[in-house]
Short mmCIF file of C-alpha atoms and ligand atoms in Angstrom, two decimals:
data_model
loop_
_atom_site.label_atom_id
_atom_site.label_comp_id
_atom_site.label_asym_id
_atom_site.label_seq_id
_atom_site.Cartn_x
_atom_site.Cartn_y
_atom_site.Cartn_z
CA UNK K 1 -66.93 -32.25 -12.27
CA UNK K 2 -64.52 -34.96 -13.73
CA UNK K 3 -65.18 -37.93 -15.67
CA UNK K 4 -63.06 -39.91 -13.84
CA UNK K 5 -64.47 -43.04 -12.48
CA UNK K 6 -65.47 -42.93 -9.16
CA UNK K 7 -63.90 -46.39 -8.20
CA UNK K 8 -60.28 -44.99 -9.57
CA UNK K 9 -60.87 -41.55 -7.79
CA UNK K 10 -61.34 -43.44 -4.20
CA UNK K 11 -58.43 -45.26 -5.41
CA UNK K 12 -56.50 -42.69 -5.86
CA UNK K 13 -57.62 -41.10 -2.12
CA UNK K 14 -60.49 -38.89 -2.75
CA UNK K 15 -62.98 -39.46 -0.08
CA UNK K 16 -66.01 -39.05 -1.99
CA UNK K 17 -69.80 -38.43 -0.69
CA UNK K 18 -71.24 -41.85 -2.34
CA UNK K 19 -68.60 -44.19 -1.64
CA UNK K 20 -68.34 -46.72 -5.37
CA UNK K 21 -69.66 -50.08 -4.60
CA UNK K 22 -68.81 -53.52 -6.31
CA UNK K 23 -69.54 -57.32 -4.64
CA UNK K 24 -66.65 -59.70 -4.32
CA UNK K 25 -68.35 -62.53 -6.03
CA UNK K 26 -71.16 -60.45 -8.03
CA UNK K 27 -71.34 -62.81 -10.53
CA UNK K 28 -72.91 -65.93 -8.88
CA UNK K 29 -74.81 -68.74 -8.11
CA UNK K 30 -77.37 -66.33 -6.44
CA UNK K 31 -78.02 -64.57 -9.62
CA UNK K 32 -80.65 -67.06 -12.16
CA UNK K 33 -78.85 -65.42 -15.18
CA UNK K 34 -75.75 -66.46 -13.84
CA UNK K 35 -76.92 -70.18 -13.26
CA UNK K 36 -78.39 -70.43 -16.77
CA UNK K 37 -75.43 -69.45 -18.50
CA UNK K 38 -73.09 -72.06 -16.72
CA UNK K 39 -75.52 -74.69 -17.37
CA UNK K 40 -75.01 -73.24 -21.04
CA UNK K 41 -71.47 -73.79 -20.49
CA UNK K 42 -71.31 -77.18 -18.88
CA UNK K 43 -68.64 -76.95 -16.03
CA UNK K 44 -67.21 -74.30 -13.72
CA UNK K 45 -63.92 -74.15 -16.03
CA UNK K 46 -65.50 -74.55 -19.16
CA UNK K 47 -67.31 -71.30 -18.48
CA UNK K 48 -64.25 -69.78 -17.12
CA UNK K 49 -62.61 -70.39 -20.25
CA UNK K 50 -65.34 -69.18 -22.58
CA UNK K 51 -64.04 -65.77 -23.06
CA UNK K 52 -67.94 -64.76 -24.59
CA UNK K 53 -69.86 -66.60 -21.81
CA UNK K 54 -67.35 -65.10 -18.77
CA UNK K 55 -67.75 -61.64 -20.32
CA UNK K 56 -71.33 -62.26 -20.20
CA UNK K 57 -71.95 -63.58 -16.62
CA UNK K 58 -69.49 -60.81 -15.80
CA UNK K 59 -71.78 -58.30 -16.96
CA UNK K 60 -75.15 -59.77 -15.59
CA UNK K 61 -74.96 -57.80 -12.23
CA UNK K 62 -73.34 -55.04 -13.65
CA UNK K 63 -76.77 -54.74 -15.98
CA UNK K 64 -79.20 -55.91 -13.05
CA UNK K 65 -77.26 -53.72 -10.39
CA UNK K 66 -75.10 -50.87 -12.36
CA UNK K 67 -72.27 -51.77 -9.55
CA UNK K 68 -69.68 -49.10 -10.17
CA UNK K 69 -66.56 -51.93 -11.19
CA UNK K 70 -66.49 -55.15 -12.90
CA UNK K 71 -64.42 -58.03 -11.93
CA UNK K 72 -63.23 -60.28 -14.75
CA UNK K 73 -65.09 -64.05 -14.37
CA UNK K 74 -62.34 -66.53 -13.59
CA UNK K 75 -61.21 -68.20 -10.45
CA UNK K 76 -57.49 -67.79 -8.74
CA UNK K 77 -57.33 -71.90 -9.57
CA UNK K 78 -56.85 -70.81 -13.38
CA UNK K 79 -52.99 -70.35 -12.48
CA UNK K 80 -52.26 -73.64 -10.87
CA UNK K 81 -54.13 -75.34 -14.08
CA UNK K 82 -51.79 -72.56 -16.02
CA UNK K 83 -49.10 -74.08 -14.72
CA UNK K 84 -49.66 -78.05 -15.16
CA UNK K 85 -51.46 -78.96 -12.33
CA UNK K 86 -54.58 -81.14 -12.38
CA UNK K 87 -57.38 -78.95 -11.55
CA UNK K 88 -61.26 -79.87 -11.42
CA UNK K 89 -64.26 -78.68 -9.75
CA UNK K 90 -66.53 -81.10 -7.53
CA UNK K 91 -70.18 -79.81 -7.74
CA UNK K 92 -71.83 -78.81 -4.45
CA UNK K 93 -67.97 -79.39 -2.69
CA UNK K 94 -65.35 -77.43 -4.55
CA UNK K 95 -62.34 -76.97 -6.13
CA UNK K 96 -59.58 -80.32 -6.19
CA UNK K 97 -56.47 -80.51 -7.59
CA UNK K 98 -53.11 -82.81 -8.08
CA UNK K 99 -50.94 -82.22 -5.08
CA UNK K 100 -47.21 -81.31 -4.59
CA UNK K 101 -45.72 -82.37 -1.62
CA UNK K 102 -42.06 -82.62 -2.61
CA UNK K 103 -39.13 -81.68 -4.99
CA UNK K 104 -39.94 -83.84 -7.66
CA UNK K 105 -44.12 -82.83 -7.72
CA UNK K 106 -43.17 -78.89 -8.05
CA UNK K 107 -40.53 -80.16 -11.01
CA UNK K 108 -43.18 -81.05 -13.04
CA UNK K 109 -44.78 -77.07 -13.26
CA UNK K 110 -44.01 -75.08 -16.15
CA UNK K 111 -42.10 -71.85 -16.22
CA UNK K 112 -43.56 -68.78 -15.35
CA UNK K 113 -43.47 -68.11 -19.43
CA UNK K 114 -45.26 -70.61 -20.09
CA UNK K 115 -49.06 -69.91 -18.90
CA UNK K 116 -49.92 -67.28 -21.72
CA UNK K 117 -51.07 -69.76 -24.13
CA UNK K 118 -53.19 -71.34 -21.53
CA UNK K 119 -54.74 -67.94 -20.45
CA UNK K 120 -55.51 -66.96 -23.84
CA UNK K 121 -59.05 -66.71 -23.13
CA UNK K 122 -58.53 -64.94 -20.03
CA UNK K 123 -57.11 -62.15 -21.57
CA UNK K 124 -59.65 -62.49 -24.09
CA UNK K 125 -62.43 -61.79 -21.95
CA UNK K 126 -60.96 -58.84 -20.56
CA UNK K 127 -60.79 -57.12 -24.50
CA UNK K 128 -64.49 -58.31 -24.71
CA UNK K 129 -65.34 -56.66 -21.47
CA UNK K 130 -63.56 -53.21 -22.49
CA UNK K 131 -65.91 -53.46 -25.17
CA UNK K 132 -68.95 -54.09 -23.80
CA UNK K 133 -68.90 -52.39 -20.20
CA UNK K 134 -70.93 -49.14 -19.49
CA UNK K 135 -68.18 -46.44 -20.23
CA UNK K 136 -68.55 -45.29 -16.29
CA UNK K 137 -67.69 -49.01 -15.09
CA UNK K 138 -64.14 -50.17 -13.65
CA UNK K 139 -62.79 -53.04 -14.72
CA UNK K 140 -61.00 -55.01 -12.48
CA UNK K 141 -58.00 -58.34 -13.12
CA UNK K 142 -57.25 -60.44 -10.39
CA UNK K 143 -54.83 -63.36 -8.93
CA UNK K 144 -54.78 -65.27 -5.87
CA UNK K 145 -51.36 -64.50 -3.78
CA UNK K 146 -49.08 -66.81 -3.65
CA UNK K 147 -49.47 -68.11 -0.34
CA UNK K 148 -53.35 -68.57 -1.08
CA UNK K 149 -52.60 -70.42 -4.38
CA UNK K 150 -49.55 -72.83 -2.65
CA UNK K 151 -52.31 -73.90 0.01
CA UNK K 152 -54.29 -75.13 -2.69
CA UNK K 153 -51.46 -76.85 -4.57
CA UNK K 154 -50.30 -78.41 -1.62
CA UNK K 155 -53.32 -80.11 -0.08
CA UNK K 156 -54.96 -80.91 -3.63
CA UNK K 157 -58.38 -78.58 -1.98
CA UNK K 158 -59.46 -75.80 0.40
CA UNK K 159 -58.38 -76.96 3.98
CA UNK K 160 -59.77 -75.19 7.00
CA UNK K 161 -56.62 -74.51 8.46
CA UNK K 162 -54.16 -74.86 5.79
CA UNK K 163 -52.15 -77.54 7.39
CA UNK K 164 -51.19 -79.10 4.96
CA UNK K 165 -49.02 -75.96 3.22
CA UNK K 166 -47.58 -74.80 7.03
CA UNK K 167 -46.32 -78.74 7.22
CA UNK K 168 -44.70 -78.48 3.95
CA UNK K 169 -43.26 -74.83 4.82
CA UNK K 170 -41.57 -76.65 7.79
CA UNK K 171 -40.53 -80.10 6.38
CA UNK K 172 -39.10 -79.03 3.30
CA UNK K 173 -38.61 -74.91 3.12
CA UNK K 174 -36.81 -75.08 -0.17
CA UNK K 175 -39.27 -76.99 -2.11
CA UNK K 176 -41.84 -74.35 -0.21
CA UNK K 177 -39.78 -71.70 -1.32
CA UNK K 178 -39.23 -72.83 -5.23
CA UNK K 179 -42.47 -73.09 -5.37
CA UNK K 180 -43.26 -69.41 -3.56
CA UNK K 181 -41.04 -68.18 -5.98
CA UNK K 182 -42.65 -69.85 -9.21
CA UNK K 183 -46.40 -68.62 -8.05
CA UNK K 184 -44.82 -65.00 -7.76
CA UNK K 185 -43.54 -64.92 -10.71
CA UNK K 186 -46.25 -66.37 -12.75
CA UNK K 187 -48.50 -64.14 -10.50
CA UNK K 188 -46.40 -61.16 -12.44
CA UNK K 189 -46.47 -62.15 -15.64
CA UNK K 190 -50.34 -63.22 -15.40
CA UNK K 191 -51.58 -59.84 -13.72
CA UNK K 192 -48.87 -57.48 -16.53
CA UNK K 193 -51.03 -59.48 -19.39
CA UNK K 194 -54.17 -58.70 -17.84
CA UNK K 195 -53.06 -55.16 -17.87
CA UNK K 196 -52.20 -54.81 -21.10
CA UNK K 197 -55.69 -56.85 -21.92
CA UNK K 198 -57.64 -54.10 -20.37
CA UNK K 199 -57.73 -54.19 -16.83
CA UNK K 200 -58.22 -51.22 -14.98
CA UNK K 201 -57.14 -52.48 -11.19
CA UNK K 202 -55.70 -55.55 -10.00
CA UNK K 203 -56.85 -56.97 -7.02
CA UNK K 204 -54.71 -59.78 -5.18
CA UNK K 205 -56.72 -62.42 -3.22
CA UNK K 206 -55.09 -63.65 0.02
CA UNK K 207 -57.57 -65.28 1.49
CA UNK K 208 -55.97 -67.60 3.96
CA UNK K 209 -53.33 -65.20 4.83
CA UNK K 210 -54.77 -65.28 8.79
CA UNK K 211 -53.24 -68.43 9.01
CA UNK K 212 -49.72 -67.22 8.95
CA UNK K 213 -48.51 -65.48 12.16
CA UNK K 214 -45.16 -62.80 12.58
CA UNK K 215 -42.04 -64.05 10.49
CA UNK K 216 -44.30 -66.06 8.47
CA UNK K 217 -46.73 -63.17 7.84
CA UNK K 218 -43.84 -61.06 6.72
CA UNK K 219 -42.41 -63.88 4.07
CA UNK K 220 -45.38 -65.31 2.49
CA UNK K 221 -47.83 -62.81 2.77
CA UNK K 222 -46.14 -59.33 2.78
CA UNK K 223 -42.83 -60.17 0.91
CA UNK K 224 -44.43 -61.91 -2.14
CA UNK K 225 -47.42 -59.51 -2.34
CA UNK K 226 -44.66 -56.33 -2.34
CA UNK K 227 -42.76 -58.29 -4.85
CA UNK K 228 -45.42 -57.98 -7.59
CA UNK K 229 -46.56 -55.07 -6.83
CA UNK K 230 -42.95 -53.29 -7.19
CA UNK K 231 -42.92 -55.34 -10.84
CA UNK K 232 -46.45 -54.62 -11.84
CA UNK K 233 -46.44 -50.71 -10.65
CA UNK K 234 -42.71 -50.57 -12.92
CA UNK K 235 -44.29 -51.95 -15.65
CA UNK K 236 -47.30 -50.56 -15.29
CA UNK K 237 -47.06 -46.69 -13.96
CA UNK K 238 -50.07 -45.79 -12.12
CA UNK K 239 -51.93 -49.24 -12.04
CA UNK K 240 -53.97 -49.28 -8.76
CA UNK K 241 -53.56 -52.39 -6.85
CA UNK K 242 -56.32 -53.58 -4.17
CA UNK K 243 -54.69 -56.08 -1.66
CA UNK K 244 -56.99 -58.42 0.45
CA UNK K 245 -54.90 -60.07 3.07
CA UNK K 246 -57.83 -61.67 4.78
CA UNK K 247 -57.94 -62.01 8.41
CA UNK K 248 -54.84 -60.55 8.64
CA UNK K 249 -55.46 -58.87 11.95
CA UNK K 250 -53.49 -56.32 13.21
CA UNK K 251 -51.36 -57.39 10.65
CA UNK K 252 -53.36 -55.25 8.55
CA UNK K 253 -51.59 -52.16 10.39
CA UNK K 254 -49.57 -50.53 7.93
CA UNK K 255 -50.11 -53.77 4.95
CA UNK K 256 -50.61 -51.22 2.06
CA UNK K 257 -47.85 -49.16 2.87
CA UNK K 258 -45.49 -52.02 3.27
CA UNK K 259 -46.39 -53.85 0.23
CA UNK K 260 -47.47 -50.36 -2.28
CA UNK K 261 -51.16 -51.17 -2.16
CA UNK K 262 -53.61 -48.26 -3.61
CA UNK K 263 -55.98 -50.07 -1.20
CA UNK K 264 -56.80 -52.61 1.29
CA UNK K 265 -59.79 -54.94 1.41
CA UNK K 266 -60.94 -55.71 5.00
CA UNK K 267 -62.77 -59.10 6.50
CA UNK K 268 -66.03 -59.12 8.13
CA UNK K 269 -63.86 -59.29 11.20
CA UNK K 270 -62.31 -56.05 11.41
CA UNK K 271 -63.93 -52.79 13.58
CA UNK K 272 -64.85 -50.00 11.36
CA UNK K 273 -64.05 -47.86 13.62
CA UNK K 274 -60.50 -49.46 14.48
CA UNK K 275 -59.81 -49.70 10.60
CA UNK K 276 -61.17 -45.58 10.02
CA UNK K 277 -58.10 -44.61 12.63
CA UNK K 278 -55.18 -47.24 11.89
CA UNK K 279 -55.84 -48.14 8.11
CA UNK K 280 -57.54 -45.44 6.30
CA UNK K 281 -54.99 -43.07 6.66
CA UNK K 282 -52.37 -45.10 4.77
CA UNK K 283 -54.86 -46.10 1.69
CA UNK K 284 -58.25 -46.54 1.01
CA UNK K 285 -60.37 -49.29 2.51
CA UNK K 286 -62.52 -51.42 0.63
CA UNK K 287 -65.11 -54.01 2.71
CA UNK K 288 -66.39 -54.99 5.28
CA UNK K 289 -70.33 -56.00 5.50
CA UNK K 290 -71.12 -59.71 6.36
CA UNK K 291 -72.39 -61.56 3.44
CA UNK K 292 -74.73 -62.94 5.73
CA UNK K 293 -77.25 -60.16 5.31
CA UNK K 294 -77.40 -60.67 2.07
CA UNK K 295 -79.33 -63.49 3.00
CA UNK K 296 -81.07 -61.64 5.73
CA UNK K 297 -81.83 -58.78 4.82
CA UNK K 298 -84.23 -55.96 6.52
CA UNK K 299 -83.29 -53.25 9.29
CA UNK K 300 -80.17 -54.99 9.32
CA UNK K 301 -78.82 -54.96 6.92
CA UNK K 302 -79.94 -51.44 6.53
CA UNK K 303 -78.03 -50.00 9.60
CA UNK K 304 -75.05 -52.22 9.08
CA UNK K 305 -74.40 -50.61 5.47
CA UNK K 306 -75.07 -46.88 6.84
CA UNK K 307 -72.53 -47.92 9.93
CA UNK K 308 -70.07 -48.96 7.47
CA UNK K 309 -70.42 -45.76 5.16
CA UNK K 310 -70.23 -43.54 8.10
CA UNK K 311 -67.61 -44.69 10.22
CA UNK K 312 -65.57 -44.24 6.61
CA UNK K 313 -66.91 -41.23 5.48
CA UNK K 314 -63.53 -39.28 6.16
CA UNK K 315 -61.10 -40.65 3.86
CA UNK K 316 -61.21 -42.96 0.75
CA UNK K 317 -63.74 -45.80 0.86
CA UNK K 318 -65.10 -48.52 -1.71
CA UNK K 319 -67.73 -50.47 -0.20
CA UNK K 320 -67.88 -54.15 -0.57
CA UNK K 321 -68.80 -57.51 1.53
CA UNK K 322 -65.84 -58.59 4.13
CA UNK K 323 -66.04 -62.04 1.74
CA UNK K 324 -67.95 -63.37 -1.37
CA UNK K 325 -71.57 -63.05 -1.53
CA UNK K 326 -73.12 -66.77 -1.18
CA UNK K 327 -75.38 -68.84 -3.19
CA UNK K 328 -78.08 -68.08 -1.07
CA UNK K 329 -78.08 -64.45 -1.14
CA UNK K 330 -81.44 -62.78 -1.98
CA UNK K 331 -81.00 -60.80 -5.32
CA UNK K 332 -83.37 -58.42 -3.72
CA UNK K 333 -81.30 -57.33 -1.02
CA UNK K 334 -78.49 -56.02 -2.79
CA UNK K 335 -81.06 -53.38 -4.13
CA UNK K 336 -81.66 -52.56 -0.61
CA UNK K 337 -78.33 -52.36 -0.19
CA UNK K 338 -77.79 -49.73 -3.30
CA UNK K 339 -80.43 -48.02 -2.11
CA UNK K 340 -78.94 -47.76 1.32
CA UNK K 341 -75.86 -46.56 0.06
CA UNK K 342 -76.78 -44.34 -2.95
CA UNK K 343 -80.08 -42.82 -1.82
O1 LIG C 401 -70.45 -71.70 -10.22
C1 LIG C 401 -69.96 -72.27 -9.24
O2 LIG C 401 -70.51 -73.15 -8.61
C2 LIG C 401 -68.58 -71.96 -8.80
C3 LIG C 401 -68.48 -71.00 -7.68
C4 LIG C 401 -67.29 -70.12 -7.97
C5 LIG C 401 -67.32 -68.84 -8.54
C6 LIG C 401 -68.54 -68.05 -8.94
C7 LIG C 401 -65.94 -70.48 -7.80
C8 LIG C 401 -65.41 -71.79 -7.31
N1 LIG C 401 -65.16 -69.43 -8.23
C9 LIG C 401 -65.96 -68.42 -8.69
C10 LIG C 401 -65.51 -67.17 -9.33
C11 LIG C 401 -64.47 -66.39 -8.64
N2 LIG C 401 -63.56 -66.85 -7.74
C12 LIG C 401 -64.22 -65.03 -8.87
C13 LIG C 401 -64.95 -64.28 -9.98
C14 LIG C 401 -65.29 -62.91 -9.88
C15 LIG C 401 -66.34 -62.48 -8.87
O3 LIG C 401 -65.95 -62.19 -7.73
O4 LIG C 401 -67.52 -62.33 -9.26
C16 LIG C 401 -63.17 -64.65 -8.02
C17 LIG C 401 -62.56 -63.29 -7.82
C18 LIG C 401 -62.76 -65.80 -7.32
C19 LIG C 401 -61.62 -65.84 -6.37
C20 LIG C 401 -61.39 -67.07 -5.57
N3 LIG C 401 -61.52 -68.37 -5.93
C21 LIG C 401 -60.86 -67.05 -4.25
C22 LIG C 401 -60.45 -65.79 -3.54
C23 LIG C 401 -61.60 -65.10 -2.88
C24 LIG C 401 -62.27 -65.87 -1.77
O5 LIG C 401 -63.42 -66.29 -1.98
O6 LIG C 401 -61.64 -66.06 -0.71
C25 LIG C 401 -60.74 -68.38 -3.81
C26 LIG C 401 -60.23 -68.86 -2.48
C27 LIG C 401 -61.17 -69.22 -4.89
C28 LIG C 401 -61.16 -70.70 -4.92
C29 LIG C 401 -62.53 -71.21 -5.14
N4 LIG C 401 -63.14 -71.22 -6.35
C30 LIG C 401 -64.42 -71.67 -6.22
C31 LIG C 401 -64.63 -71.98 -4.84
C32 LIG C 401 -65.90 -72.53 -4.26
C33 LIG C 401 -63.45 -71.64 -4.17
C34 LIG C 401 -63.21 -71.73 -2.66
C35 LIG C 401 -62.82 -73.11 -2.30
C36 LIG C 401 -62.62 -73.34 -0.82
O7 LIG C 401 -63.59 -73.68 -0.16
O8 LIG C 401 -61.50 -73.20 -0.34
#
C-alpha cells in the first residue's frame, strides 16, 4: 500500500486497476450549487477572482462526486486580462475581448513580470484549496497554451476556425511571434506561481491546436508547449505536466515525448484502441468519453466508459471527458459514470 495519490501514481506510469477520474469542467453550470454561488458572485470574472467563492465552487463536485483531483476555478482568459487586455464575458455567448491585430496593439501588453499582482487571487485560491481539499484529492493549476490564448487575443472571441490568428501568423509573423513569445513567457511565470501556491499538476489547455497543420504544428503548438515545460520541470523538479493538444491528430504521435509531458489528454475524436498502441506507451493518457452522454445517459454511456477503461487497462490511464462537460449535463449521470468506473 502507498499513500500516494492515485492521480500522481498514473502520472507517474503506474497502470493502476481503478483508473483516477476528474471532469474537465467539473465545476459548472450543470451543477445548482455551482449556479447559486455565481449568482452570489455577480459575473463570470468576479467569481473567478473571489479567491473564497472559486475555492468553493471548486470544491462542490469534489464534495457531491469525491472525483480523485481538483482543478483550480479560473478560466485561461485570466492571462490576457493579466496582461492588459480588455476582457468580458457575454452571458449565454461567451468570452470577448480587445483585439490585437498589429505592432502597435501587442505594444500596449505588459511584461511577463507584470501579471502577479493581477493574479493575486489566483494564487490565493490555490492556498485556500490546499487547505480545504480531502487529503486524498489532487490539485491541479492550469493555463491555456499560447497558441489557444493568441486566437483569442487576436479575434477579440472564440472563432470556429481561428482565422483570424492564422491571417495574422501570415500577414505579419513578427508581431505573431512577439506576441507567441510574450504568452510563453507569462505562461511560465503564471504556471511557476501556481506551483509554489500549491498546485499539484499543471495542465496546459490547447484547445484549438487542430487548426494548425505540419510546420505550424511544430512552432506554435509543440515548440511553445516544450518551452515551458523545460522552464517549469527546472524550476520545479518532478512537477507532472498534463498536455491537451486537442484535435491534434496524428499529431498526437509522440506529443508528450517531444514536448516532456507526464501525460496527454485526448479528444472525443481519437480511437482508444489507436491511442492504447501509439500513445500510451510514451505517457499516460487522460480522456476521451463524449460529453454528450453526460446528457444522455443509460446503456450508453455505460458501455462507452467500460470501453474506454478497458481498451486502457495496460498502461497508465486517468479517465476524463474528450472536452468540458456542458450545461446540460445530468448531475445524475456522472454517478453512473463513477459507478461504472469504480464498482
Ligand atoms: O459560468 C459560466 O457561464 C461560464 C462558463 C465557464 C466556466 C465554468 C467559462 C467561460 N470558463 C469556465 C471555467 C474554466 N475554463 C475552467 C475551470 C475549471 C474546470 O474545468 O472546472 C477551465 C479549466 C477553463 C479552460 C478554458 N476556458 C478553455 C480550455 C478548455 C476548453 O474548454 O477547450 C477555454 C477555451 C476557455 C475559454 C472559455 N471560457 C468560458 C467559455 C465559454 C470559453 C470558451 C469560449 C469559446 O467558445 O471559444
Amino acid at each position: 500500500m502507498t499513500d500516494k495519490k492515485t492521480l500522481l501514481r498514473s502520472l507517474s506510469g503506474e497502470a493502476l486497476d481503478t483508473p483516477p477520474v476528474w471532469l474537465m469542467r467539473q465545476a459548472g453550470r450543470y451543477l445548482p450549487e455551482y449556479r447559486e454561488t455565481r449568482a452570489e458572485a455577480g459575473d463570470f470574472l468576479s467569481l473567478c477572482y473571489n479567491s473564497d467563492l472559486a475555492a468553493e465552487v471548486t470544491l462542490q463536485p469534489i464534495r457531491r462526486y469525491g472525483f480523485d483531483a481538483a482543478i483550480m476555478f479560473a478560466d485561461i482568459l485570466l492571462l490576457p486580462d493579466a496582461l492588459g487586455a480588455d476582457v468580458w464575458f457575454v452571458t449565454g455567448e461567451g468570452p470577448r475581448l480587445s483585439t490585437i491585430t498589429d505592432a502597435g496593439g501587442l505594444a500596449k501588453m505588459k511584461g511577463k513580470d507584470d501579471i502577479h499582482d493581477h493574479m493575486a487571487p489566483i494564487y490565493e485560491t490555490l492556498r485556500i484549496l490546499t487547505r480545504e481539499l480531502p487529503k486524498e484529492t489532487t490539485l491541479i493549476g492550469f493555463a491555456g497554451a499560447p497558441w489557444t490564448v493568441a486566437t483569442y487575443m487576436i479575434a477579440g472571441r472564440g472563432t470556429p476556425d481561428q482565422a483570424p490568428a492564422h491571417k495574422l501568423r501570415q500577414s505579419d509573423p513578427a508581431t505573431f511571434d512577439a506576441l507567441m513569445d510574450l504568452l510563453t513567457e507569462s505562461t511560465i511565470e503564471y504556471l511557476s506561481m501556481q506551483v509554489q501556491a500549491g498546485a499539484e499538476v499543471i495542465k496546459i489547455f490547447d484547445s484549438w491546436a487542430g487548426s494548425l497543420k505540419g510546420d505550424a504544428f511544430t512552432k506554435y503548438a509543440l515548440e511553445p508547449a516544450k518551452r515551458i515545460i523545460t522552464e517549469l520541470k527546472r524550476r520545479h523538479p518532478g512537477i507532472p505536466v498534463i498536455a491537451f493538444p486537442r484535435e491534434a491528430g496524428d499529431a498526437y504521435v509522440g506529443f508528450a515525448k517531444a514536448v516532456g509531458a507526464d501525460c496527454l489528454a485526448i479528444d472525443t475524436k481519437v480511437d482508444v484502441t489507436w491511442a492504447a498502441t501509439h500513445l500510451q506507451p510514451d505517457s499516460c493518457v487522460q480522456g476521451n468519453l463524449d460529453p454528450k452522454h453526460m446528457i444522455t445517459g443509460g446503456q450508453a454511456l455505460v458501455d462507452e466508459t467500460r470501453r474506454i477503461v478497458d481498451a486502457f487497462k495496460g498502461g497508465p490511464h486517468i479517465f476524463n471527458l474528450g472536452h468540458g462537460i456542458t450545461p446540460e449535463a445530468d448531475p445524475d449521470n456522472v454517478h453512473l459514470l463513477l459507478e461504472t468506473i469504480r464498482g
